[in-house]
PDB file of C-alpha atoms (C1' of nucleotides) in Angstrom:
ATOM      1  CA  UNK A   1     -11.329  11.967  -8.103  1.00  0.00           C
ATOM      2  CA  UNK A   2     -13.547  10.258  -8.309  1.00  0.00           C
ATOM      3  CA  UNK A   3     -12.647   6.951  -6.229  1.00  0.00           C
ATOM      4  CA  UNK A   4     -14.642   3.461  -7.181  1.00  0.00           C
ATOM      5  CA  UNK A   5     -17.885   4.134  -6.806  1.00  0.00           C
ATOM      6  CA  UNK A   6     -18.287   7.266  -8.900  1.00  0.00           C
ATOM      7  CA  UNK A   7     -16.006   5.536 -11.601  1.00  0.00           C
ATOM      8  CA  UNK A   8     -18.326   2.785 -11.439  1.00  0.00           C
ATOM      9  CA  UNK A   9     -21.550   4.630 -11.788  1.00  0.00           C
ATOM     10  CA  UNK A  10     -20.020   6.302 -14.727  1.00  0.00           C
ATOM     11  CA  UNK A  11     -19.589   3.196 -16.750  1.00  0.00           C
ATOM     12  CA  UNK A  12     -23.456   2.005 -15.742  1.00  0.00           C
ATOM     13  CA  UNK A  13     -24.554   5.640 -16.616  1.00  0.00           C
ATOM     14  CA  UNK A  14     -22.792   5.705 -19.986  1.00  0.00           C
ATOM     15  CA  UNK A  15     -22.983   1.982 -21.010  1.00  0.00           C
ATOM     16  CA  UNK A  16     -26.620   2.118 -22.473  1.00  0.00           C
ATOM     17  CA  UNK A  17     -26.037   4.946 -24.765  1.00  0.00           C
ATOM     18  CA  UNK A  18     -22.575   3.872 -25.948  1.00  0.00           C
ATOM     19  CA  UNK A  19     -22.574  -0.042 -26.323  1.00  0.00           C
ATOM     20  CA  UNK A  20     -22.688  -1.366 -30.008  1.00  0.00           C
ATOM     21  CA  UNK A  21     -22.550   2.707 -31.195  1.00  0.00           C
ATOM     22  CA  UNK A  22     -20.359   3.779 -34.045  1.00  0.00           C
ATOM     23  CA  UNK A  23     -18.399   6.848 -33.096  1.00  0.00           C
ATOM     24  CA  UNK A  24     -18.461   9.505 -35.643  1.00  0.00           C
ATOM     25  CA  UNK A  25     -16.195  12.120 -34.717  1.00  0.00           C
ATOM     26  CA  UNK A  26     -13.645  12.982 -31.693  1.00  0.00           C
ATOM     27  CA  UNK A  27     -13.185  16.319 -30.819  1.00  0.00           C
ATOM     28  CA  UNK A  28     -10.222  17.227 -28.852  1.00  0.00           C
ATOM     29  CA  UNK A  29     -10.051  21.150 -27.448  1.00  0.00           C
ATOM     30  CA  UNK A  30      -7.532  20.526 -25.101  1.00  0.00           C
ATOM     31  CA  UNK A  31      -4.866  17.686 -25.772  1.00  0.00           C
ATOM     32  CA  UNK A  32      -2.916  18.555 -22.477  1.00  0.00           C
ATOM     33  CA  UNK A  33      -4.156  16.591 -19.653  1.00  0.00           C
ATOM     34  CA  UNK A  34      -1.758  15.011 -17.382  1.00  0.00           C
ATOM     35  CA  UNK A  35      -0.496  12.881 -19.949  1.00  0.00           C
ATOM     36  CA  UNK A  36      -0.829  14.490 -23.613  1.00  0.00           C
ATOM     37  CA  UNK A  37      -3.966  12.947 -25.236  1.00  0.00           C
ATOM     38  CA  UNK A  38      -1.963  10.834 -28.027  1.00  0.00           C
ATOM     39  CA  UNK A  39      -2.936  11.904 -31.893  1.00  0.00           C
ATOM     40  CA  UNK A  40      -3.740   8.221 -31.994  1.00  0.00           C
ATOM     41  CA  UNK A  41      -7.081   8.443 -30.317  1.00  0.00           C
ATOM     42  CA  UNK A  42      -8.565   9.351 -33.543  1.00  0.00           C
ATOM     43  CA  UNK A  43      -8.204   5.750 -34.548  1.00  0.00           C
ATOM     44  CA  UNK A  44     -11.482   5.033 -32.823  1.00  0.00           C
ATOM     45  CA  UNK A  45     -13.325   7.453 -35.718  1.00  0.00           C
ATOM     46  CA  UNK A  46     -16.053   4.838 -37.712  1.00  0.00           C
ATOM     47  CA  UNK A  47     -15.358   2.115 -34.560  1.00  0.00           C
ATOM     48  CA  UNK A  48     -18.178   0.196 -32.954  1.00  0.00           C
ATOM     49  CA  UNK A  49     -18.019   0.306 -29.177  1.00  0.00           C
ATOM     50  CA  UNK A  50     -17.959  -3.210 -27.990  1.00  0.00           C
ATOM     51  CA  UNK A  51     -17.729  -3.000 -24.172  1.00  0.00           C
ATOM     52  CA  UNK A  52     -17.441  -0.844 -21.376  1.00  0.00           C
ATOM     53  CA  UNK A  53     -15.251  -1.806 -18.118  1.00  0.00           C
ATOM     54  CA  UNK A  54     -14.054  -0.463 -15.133  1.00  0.00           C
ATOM     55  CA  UNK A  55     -10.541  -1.788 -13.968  1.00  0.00           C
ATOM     56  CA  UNK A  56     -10.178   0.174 -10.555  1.00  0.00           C
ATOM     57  CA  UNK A  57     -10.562   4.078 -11.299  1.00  0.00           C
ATOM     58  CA  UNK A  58      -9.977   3.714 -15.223  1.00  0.00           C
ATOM     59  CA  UNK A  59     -12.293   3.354 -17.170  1.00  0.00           C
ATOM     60  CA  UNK A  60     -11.723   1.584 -20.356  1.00  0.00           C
ATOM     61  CA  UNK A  61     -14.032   1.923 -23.620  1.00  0.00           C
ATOM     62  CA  UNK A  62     -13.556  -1.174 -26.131  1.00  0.00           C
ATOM     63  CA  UNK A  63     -13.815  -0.691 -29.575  1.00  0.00           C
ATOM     64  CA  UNK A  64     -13.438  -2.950 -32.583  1.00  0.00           C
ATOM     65  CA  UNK A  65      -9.490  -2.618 -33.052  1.00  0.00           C
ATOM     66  CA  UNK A  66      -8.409  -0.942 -29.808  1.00  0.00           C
ATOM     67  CA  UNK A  67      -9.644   0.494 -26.260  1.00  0.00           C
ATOM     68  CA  UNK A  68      -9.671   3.904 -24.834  1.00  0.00           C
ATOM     69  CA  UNK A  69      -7.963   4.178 -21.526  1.00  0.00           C
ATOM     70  CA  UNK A  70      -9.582   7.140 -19.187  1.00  0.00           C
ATOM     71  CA  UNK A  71      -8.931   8.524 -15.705  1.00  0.00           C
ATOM     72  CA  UNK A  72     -10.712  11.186 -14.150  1.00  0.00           C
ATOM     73  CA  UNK A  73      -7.838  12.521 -12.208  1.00  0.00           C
ATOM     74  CA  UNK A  74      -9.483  14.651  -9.485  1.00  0.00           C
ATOM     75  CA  UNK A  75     -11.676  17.274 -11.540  1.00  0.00           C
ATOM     76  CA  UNK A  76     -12.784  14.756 -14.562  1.00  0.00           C
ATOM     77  CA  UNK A  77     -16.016  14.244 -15.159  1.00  0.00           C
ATOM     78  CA  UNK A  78     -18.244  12.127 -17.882  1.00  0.00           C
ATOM     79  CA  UNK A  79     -21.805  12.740 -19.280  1.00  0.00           C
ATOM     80  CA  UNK A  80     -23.711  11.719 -22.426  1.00  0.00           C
ATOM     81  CA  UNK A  81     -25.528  14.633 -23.550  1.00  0.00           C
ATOM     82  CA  UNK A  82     -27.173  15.590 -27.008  1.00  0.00           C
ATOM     83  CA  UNK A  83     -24.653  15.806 -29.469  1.00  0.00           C
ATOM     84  CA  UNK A  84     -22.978  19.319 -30.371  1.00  0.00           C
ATOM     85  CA  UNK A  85     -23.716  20.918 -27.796  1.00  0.00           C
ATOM     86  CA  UNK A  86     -22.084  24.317 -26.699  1.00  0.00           C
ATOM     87  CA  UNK A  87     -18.854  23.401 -25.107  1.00  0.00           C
ATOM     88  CA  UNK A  88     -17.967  25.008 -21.343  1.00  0.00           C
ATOM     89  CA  UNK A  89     -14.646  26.262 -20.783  1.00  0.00           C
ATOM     90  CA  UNK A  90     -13.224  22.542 -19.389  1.00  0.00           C
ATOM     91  CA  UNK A  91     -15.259  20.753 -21.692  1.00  0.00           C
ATOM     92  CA  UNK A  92     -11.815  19.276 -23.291  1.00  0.00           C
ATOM     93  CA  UNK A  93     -12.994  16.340 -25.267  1.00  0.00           C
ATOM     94  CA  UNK A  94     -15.983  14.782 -27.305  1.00  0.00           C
ATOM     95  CA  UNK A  95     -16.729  11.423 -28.238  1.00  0.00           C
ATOM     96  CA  UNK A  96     -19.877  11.475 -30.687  1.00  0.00           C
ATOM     97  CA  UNK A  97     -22.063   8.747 -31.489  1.00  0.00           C
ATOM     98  CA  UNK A  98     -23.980   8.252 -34.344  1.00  0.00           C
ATOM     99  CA  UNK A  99     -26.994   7.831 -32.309  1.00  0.00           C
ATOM    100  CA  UNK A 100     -27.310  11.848 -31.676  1.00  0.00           C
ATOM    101  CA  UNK A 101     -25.814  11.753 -28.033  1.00  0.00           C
ATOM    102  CA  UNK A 102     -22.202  12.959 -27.216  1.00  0.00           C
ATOM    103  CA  UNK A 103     -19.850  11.733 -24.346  1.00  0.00           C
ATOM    104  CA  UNK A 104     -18.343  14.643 -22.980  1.00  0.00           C
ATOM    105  CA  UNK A 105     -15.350  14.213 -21.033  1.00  0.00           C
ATOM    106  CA  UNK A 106     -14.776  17.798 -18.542  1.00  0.00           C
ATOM    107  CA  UNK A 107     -11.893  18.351 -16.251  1.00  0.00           C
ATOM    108  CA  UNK A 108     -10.862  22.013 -14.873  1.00  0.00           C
ATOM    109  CA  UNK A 109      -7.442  20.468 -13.296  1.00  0.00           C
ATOM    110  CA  UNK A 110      -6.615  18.444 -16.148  1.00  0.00           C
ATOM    111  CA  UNK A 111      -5.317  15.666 -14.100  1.00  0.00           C
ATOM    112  CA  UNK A 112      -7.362  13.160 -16.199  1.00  0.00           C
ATOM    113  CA  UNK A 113      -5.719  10.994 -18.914  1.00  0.00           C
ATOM    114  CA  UNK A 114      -7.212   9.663 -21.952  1.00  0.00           C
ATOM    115  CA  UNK A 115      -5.006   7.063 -24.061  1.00  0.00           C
ATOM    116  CA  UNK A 116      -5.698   5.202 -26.873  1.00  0.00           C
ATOM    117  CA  UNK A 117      -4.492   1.754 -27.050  1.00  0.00           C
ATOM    118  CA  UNK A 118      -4.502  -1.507 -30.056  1.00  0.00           C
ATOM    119  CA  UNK A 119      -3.104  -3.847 -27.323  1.00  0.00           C
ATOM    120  CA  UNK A 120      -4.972  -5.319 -24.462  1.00  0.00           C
ATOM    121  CA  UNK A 121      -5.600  -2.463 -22.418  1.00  0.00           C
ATOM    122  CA  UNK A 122      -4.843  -4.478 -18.786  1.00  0.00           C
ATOM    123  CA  UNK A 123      -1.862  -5.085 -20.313  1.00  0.00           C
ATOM    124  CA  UNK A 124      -0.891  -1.353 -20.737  1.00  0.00           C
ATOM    125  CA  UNK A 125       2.028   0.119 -18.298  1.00  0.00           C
ATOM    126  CA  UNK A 126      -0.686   2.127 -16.352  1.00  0.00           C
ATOM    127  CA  UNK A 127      -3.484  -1.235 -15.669  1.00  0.00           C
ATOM    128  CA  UNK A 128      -0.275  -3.770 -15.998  1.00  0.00           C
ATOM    129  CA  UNK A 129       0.701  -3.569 -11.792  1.00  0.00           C
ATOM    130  CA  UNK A 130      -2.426  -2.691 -10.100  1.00  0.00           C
ATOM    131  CA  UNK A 131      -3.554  -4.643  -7.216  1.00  0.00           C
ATOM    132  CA  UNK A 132      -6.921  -6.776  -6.892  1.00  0.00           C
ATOM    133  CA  UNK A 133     -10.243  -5.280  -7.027  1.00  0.00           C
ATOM    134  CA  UNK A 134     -11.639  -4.632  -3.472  1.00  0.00           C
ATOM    135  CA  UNK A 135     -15.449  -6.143  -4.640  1.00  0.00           C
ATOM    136  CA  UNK A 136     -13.914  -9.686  -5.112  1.00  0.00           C
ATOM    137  CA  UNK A 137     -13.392 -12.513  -3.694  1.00  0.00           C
ATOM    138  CA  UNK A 138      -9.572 -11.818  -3.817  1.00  0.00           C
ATOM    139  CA  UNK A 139      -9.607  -9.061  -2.149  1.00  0.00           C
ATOM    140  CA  UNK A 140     -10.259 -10.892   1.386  1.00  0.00           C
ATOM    141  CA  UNK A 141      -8.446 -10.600   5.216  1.00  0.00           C
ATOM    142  CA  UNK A 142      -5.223 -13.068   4.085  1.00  0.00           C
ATOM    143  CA  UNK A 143      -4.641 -11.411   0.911  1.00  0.00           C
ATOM    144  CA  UNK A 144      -4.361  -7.994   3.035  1.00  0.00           C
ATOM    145  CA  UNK A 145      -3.014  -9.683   6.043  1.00  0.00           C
ATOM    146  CA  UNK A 146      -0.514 -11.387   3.689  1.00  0.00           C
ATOM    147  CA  UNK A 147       0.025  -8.124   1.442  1.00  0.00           C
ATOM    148  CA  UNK A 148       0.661  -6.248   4.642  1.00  0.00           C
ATOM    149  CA  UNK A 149       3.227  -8.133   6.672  1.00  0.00           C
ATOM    150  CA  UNK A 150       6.668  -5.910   5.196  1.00  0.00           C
ATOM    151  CA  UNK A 151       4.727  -2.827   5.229  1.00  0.00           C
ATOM    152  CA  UNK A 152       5.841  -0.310   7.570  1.00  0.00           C
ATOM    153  CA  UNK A 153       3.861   2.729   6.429  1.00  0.00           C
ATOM    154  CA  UNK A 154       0.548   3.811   7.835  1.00  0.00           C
ATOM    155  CA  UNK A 155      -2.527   1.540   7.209  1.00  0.00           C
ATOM    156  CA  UNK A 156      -4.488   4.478   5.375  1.00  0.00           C
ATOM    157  CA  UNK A 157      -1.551   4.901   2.688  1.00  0.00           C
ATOM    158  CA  UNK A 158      -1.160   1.058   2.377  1.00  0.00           C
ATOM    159  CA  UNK A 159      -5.214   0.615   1.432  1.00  0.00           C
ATOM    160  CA  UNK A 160      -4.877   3.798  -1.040  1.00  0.00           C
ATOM    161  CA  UNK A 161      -1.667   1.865  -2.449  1.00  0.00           C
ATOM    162  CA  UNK A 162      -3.415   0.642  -5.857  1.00  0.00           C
ATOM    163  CA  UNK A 163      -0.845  -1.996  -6.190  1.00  0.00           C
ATOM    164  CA  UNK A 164      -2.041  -3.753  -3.131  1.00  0.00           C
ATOM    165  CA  UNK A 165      -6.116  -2.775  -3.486  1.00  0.00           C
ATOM    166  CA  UNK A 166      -7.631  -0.694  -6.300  1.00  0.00           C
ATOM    167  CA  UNK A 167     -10.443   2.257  -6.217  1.00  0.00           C
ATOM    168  CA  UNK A 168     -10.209   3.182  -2.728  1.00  0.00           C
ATOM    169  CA  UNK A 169      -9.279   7.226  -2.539  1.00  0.00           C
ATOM    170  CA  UNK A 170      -8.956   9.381   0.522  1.00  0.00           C
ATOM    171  CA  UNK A 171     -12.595   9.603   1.513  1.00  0.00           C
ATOM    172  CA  UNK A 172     -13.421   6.205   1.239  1.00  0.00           C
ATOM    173  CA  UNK A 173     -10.264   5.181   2.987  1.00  0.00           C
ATOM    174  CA  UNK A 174     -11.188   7.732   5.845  1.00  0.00           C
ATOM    175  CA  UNK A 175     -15.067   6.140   5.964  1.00  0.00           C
ATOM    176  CA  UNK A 176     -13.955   2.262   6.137  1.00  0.00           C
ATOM    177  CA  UNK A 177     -10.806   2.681   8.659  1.00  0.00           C
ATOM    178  CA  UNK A 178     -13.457   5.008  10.728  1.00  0.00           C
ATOM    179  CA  UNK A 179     -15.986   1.778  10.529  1.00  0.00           C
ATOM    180  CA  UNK A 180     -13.659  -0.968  11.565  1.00  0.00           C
ATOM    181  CA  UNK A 181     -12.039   1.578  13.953  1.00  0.00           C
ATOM    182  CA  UNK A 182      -8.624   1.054  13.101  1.00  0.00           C
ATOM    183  CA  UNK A 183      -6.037   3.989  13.498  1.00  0.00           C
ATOM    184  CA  UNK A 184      -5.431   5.556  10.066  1.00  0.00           C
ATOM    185  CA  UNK A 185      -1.517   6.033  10.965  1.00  0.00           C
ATOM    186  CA  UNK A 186      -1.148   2.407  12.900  1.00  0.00           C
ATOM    187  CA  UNK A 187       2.043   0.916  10.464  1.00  0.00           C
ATOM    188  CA  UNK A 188       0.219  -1.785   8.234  1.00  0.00           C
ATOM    189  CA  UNK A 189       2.637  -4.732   9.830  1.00  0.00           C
ATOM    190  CA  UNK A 190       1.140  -4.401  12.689  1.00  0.00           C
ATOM    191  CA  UNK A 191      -2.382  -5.070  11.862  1.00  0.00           C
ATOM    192  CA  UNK A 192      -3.586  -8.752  13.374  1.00  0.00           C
ATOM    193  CA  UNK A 193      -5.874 -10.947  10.703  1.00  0.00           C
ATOM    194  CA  UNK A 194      -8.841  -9.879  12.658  1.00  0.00           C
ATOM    195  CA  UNK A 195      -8.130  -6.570  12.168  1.00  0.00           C
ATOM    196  CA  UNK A 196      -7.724  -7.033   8.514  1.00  0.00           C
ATOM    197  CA  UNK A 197     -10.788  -9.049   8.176  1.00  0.00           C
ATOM    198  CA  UNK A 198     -12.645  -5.921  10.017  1.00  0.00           C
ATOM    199  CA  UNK A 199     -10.825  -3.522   7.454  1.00  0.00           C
ATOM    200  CA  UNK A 200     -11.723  -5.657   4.500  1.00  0.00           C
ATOM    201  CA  UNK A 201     -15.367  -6.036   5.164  1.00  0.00           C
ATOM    202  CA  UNK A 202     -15.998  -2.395   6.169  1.00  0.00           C
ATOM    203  CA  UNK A 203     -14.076  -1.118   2.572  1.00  0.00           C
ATOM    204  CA  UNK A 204     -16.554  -3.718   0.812  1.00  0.00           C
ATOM    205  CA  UNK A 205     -19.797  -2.394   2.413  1.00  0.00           C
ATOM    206  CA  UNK A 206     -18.434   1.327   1.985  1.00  0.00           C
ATOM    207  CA  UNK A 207     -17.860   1.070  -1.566  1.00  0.00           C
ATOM    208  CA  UNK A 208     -21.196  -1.184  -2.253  1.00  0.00           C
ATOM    209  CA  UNK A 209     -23.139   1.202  -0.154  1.00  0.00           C
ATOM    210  CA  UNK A 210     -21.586   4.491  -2.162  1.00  0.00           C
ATOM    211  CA  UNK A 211     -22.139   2.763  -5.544  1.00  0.00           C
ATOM    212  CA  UNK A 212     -26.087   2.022  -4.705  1.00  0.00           C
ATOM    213  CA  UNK A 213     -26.024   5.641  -3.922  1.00  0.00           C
ATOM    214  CA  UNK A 214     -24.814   7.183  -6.710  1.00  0.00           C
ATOM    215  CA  UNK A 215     -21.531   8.388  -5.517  1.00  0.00           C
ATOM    216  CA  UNK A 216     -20.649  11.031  -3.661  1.00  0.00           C
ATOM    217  CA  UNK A 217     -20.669  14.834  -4.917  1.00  0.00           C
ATOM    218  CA  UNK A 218     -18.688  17.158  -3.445  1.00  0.00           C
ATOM    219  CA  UNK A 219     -17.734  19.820  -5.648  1.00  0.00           C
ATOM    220  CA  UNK A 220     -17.993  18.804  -9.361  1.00  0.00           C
ATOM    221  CA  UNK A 221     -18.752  14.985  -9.615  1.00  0.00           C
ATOM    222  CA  UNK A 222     -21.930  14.348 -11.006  1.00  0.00           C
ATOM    223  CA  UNK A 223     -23.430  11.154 -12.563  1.00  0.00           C
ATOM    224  CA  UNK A 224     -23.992  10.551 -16.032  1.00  0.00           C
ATOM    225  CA  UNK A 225     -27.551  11.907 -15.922  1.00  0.00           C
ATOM    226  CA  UNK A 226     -26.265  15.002 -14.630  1.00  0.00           C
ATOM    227  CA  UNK A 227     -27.715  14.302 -11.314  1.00  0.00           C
ATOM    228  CA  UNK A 228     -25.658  14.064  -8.050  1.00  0.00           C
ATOM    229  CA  UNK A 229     -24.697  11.167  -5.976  1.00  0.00           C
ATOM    230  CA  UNK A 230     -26.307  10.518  -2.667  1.00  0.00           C
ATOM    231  CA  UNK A 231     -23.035   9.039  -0.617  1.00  0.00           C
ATOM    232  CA  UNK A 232     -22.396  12.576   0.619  1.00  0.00           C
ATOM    233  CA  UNK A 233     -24.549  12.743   4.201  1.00  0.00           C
ATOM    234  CA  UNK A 234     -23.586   9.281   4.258  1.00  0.00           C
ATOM    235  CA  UNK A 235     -19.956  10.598   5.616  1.00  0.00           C
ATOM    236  CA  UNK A 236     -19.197   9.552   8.928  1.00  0.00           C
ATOM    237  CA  UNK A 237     -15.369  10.781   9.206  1.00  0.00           C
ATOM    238  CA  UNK A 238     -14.291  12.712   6.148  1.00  0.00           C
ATOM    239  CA  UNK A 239     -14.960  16.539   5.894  1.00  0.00           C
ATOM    240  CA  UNK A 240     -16.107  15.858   9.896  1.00  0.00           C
ATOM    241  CA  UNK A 241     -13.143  17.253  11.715  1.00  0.00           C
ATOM    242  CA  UNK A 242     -13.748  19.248  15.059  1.00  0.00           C
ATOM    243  CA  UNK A 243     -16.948  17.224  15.040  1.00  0.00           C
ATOM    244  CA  UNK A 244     -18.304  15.273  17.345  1.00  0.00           C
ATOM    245  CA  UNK A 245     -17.925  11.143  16.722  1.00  0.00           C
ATOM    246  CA  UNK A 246     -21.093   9.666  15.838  1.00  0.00           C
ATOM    247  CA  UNK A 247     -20.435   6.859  18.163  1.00  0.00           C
ATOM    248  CA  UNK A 248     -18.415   8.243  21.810  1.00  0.00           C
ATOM    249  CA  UNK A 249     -19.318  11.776  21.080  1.00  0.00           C
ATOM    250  CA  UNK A 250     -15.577  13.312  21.084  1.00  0.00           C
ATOM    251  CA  UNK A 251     -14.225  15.596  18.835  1.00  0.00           C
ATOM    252  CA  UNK A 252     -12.815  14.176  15.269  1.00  0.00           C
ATOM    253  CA  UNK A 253      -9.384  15.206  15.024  1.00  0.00           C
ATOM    254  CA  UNK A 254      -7.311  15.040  11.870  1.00  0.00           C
ATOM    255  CA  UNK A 255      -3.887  14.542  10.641  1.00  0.00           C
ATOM    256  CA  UNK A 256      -1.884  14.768   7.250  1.00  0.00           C
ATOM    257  CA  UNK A 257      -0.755  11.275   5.874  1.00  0.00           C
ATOM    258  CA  UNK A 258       0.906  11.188   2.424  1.00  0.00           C
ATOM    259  CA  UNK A 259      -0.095  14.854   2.064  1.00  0.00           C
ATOM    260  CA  UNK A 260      -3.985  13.960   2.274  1.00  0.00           C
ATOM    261  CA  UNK A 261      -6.286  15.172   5.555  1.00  0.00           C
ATOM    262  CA  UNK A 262      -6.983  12.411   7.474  1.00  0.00           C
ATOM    263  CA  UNK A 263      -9.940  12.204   9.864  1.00  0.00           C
ATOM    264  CA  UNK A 264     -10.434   9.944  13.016  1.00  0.00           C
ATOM    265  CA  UNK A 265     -11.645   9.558  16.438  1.00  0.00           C
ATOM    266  CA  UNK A 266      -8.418   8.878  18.682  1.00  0.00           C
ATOM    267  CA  UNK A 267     -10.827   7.322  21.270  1.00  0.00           C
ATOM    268  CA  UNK A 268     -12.907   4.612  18.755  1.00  0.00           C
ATOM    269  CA  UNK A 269      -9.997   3.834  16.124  1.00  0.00           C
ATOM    270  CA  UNK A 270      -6.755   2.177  17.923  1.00  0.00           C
TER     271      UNK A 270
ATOM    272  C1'  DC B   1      11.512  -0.252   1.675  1.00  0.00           C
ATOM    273  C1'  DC B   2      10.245   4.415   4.060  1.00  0.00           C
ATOM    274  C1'  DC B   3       9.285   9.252   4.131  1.00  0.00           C
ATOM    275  C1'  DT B   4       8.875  14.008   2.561  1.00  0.00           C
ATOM    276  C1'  DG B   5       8.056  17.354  -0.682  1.00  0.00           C
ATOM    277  C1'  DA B   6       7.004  18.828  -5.144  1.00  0.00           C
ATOM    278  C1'  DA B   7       4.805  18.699  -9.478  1.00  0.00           C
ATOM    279  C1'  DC B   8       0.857  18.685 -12.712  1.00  0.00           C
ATOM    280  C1'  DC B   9      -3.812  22.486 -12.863  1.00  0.00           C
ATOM    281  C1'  DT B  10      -8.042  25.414 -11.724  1.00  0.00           C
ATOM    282  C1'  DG B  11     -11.528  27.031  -8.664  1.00  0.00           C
ATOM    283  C1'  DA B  12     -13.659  27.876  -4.241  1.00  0.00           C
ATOM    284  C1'  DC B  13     -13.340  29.942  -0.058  1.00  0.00           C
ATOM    285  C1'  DC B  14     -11.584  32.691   3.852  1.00  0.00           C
ATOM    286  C1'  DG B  15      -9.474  36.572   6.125  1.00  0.00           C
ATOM    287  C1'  DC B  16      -7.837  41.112   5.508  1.00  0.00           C
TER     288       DC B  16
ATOM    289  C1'  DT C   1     -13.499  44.238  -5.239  1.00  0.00           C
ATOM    290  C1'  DG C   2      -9.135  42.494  -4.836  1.00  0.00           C
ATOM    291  C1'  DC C   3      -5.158  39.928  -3.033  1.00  0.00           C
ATOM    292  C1'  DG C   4      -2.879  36.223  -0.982  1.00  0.00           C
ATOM    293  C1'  DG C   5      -3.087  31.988   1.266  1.00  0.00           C
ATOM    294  C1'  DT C   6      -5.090  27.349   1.735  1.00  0.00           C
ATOM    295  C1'  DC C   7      -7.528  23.546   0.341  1.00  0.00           C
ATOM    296  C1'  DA C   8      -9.525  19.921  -2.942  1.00  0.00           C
ATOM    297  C1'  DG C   9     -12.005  13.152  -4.968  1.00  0.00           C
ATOM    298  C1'  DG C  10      -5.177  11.443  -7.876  1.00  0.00           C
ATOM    299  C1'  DT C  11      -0.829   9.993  -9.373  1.00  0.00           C
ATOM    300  C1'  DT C  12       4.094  10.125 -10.233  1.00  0.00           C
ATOM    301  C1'  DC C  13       8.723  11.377  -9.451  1.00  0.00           C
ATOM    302  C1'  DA C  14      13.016  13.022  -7.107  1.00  0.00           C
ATOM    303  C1'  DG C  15      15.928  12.979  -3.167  1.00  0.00           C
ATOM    304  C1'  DG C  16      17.455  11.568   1.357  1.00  0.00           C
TER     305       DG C  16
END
DNA sequence: CCCTGAACCTGACCGC
DNA sequence: TGCGGTCAGGTTCAGG
């Protein structure tokens, strides 16, 4: 998926052409993403859009009497376009505005989810136990160190745990252990406060770094405008494997943890 | 609590 | 061209 960054370049890429808009119609092609797309979501028809928020990778679209609840799963992507126009073959669903422009939600995998709730949407079974947000001032070395200390697993899988730390997927777990030079598989209980305020500070500039650059395209991300995000040669670890390190020269090696490639130097990260 | 493997899907790519 | 295998930004669930 889309981790953070790429969610939150969505929401500043959609906000302006959605905010205090009526929708007009939904149009649903394909109600079968990972989670059914509930009959519900039709409630929003005639609602103002109040606000648009972010809430780790889900993106949440307030209306007048409820909020939609999105997730891009690992294929989804959003872009306002003019309304009506020609759907693609994983263009699944349509939110149009009566201002002429279309949110067009596409996903080929159809691991995305789009829910419709009337109740406060944090409060909702899939917001209701995440973790803090890694951009604030809660999400600092003694909350991890704290968060950490029963945690035997490896230190990658406890940062892309989102009910410890929100947002932070495989590639921008790879970049910011590669930074602080922590091990990816070191067990999380063993990490020292130093360590965690190196970890913490590195997955704060990664993400602020990726967001001022758009995101990061790989295959089929693209920002609202349709253009793609810059993070991409920003990569230091991920996608890198067999290469040299950028800082002793020896070859990246990688590693499967929680069925996701992992890249690291074994000579920098210990 | 830990770990592994599988599931949900499609598309791109690689070797034969 | 085609076929089979592998991989991909995420999340959840079952079983040991």
């Amino acid at each position: 998926m889309p981790e953070l960054p790429e969610v939150e370049t969505s929401k500043q890429g959609i906000k302006p052409y959605l905010v205090n808009q009526r929708v007009q119609e939904i149009v649903v092609r394909k109600p079968k993403l990972r989670v059914l797309i509930p009959e519900t979501l039709s409630q929003l028809k005639n609602q103002r859009i109040t606000t648009i928020e972010r809430r780790g990778k889900y993106l949440l679209i307030n209306a007048e009497s409820g909020s939609v609840i999105l997730h891009r799963g690992m294929s989804g992507s959003l872009r306002v376009q003019q309304a009506h126009t020609p759907p693609g073959k994983h263009d699944h669903v349509d939110f149009i505005i009566d201002n002429g422009y279309q949110l067009r939600f596409t996903d080929p995998r159809r691991f995305g989810v789009i829910l419709w709730t009337e109740e406060n949407p944090y409060s909702h079974p899939l917001l209701a136990s995440l973790g803090v947000e890694p951009l604030t001032q809660s999400f600092n070395k003694d909350y991890l160190f704290q968060k950490t200390r029963s945690i035997k697993k490896a230190t990658k899988l406890a940062i892309m745990d989102n009910k410890i730390v929100v947002g932070i997927g495989n590639i921008y777990a790879t970049e910011a252990l590669y930074l602080a030079k922590i091990n990816p598989s070191r067990p999380a209980n063993q990490l020292k406060v130093g360590e965690c305020d190196l970890l913490v500070t590195a997955i704060k500039s990664i993400l602020k770094k990726a967001i001022k650059l758009g995101g990061t395209t790989l295959k089929d991300f693209f920002t609202t405008e349709g253009k793609p995000g810059y993070f991409k040669q920003e990569l230091k670890a991920y996608g890198r494997q067999h290469q040299p390190c950028l800082n002793c020269s020896n070859r990246l090696v990688s590693l499967s943890l929680g069925q996701r490639t992992t890249v690291y130097c074994a000579t920098c990260q210990t």
